Short mmCIF file of N, CA and C in Angstrom, two decimals:
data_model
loop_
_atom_site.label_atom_id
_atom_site.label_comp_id
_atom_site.label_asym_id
_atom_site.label_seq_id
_atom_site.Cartn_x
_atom_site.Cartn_y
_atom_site.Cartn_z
N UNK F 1 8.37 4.96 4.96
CA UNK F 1 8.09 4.12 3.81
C UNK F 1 8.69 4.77 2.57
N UNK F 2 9.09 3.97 1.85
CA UNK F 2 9.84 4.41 0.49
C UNK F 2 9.15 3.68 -1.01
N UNK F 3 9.21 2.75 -0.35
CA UNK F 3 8.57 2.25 -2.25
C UNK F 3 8.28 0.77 -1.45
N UNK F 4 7.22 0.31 -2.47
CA UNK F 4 6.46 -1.05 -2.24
C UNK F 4 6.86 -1.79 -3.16
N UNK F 5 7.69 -3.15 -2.94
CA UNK F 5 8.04 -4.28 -3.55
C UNK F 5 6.67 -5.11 -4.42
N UNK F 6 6.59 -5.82 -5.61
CA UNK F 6 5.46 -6.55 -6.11
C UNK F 6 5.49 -7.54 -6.29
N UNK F 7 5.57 -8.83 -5.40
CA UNK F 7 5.25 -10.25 -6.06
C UNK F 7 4.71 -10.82 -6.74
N UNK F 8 4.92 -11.61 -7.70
CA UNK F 8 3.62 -12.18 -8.33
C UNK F 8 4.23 -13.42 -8.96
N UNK F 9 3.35 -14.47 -8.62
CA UNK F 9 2.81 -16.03 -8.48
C UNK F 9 1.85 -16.85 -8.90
N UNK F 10 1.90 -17.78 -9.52
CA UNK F 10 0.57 -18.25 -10.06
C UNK F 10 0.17 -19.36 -8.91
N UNK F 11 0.80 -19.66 -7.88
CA UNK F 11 0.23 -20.71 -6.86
C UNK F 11 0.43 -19.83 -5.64
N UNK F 12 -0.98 -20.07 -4.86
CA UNK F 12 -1.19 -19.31 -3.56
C UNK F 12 -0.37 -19.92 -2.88
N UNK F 13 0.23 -19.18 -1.78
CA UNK F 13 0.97 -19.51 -0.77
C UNK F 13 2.12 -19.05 -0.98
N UNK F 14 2.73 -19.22 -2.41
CA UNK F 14 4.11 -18.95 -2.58
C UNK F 14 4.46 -17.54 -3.13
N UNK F 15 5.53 -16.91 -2.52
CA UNK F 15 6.25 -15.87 -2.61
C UNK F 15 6.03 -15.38 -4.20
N UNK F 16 6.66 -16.09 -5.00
CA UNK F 16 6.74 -15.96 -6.58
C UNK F 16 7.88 -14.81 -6.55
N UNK F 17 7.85 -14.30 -7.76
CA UNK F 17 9.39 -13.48 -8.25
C UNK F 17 8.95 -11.72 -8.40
N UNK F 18 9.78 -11.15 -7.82
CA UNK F 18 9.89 -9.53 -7.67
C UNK F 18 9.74 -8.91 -9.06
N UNK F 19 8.24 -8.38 -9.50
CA UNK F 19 8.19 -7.28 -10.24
C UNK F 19 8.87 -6.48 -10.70
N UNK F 20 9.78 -6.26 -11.98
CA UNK F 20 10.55 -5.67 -12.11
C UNK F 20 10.51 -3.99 -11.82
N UNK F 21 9.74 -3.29 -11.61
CA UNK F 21 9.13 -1.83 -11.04
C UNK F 21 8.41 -1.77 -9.62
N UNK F 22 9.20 -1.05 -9.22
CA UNK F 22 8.67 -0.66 -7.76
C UNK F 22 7.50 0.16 -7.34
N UNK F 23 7.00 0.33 -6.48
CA UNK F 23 5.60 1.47 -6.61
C UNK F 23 6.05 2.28 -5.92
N UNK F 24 6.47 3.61 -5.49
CA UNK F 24 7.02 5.07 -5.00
C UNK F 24 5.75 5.16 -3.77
N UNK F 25 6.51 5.29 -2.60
CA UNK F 25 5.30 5.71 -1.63
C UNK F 25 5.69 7.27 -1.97
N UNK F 26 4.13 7.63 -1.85
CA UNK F 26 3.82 9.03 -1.93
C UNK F 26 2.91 9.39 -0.68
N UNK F 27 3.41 10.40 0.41
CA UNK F 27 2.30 10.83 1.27
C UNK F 27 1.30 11.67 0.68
N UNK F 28 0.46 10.89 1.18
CA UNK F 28 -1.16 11.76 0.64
C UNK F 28 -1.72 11.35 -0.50
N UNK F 29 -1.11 10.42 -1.12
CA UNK F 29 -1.45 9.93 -2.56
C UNK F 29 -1.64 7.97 -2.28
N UNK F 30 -2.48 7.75 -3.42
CA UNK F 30 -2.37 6.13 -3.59
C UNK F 30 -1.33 6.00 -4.44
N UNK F 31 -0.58 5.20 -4.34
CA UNK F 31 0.49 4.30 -5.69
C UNK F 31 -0.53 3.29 -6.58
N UNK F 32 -0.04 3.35 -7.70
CA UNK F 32 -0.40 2.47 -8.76
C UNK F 32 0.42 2.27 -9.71
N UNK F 33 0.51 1.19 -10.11
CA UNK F 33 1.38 0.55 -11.02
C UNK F 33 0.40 -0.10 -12.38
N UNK F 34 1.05 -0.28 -13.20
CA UNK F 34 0.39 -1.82 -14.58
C UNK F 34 1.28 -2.57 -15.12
N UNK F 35 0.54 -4.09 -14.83
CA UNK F 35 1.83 -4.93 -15.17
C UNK F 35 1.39 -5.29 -16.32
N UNK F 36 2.50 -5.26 -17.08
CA UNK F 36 1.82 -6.30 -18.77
C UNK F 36 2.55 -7.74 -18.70
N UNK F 37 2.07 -8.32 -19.23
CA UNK F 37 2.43 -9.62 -19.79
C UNK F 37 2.30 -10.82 -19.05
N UNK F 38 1.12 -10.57 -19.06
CA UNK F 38 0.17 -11.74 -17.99
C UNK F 38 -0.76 -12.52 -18.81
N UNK F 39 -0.68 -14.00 -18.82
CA UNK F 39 -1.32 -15.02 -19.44
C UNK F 39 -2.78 -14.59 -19.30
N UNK F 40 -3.77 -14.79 -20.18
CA UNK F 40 -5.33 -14.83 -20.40
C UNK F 40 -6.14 -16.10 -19.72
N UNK F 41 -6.65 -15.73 -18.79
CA UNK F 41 -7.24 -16.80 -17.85
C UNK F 41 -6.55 -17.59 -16.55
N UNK F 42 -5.91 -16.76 -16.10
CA UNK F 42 -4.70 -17.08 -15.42
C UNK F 42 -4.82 -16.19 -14.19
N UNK F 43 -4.85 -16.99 -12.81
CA UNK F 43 -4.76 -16.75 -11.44
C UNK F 43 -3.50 -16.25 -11.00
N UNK F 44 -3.48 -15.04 -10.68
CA UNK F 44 -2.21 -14.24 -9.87
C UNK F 44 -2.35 -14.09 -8.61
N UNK F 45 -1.08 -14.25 -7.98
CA UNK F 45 -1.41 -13.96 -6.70
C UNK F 45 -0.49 -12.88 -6.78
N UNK F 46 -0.53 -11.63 -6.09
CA UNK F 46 0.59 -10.76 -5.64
C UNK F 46 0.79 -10.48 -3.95
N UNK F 47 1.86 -10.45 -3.80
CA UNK F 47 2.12 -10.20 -2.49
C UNK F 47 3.06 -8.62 -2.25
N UNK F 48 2.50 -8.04 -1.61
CA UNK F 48 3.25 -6.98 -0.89
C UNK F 48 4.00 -6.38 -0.46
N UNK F 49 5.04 -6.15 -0.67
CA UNK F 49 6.38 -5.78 0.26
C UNK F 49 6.50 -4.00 0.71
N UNK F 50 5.99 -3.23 1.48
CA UNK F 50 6.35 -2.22 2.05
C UNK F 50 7.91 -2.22 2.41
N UNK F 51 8.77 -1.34 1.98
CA UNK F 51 10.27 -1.02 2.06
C UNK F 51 10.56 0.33 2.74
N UNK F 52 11.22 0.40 3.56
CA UNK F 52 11.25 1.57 4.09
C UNK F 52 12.67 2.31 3.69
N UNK F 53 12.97 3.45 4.23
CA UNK F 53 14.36 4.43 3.50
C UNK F 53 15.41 3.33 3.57
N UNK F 54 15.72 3.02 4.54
CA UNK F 54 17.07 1.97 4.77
C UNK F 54 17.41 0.62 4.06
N UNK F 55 16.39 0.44 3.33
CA UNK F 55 15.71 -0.84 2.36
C UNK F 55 15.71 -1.70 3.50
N UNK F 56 14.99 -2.02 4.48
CA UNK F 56 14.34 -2.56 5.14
C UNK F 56 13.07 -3.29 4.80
N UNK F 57 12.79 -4.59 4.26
CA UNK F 57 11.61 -4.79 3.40
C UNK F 57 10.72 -5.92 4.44
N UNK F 58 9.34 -5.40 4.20
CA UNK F 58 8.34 -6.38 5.39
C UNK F 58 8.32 -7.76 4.74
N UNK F 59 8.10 -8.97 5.39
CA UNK F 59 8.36 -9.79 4.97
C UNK F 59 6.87 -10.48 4.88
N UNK F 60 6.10 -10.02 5.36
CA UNK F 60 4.61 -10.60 4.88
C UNK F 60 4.18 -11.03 3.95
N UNK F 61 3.20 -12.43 4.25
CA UNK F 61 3.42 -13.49 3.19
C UNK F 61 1.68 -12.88 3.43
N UNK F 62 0.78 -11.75 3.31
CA UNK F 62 -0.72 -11.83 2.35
C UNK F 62 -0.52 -11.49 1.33
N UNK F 63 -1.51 -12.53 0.66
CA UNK F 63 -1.45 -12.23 -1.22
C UNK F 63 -2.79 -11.74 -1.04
N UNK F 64 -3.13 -11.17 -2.63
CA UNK F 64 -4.38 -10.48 -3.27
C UNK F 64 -4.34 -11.19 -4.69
N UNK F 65 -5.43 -11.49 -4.82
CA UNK F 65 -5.39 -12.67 -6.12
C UNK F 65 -6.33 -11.91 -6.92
N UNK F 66 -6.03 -12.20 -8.07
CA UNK F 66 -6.75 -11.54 -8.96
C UNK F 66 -7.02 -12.84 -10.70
N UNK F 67 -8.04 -13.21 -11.54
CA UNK F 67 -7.58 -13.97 -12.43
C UNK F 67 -8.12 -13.07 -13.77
N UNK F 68 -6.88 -12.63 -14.66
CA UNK F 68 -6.86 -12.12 -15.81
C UNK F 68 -8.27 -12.70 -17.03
N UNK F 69 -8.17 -11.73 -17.51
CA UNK F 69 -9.60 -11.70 -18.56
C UNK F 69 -9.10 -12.42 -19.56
#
């Protein structure tokens, strides 16, 4: 694993557009990122992409939804 791709979407189901910053896999550590510039009251979905050295990217469509304060 090399770095984790970030989707983000305002309608479930759909892919939506690549996060401009990647998250660094680190062994032994969690990754974390912060995204700014996200509407107030507003449903995100993000989806996942694990990338491995070869840029090999998983193509899994689970989101994690979250709706901004």
């Amino acid at each position: 694993l090399d770095h984790i791709n970030i989707y983000i979407s305002t309608e479930s189901g759909k892919l939506g557009s690549l996060y401009g910053a990647t998250v660094p896999a680190t062994t032994g550590s969690n990754g974390s990122t912060s995204i700014s510039g996200l509407g107030s009251g507003v449903a995100y979905y993000f989806t996942l992409h694990p990338v491995d050295k070869k840029n090999n990217e998983n193509q899994s469509l689970t989101q994690y939804s979250a709706t901004t304060l």
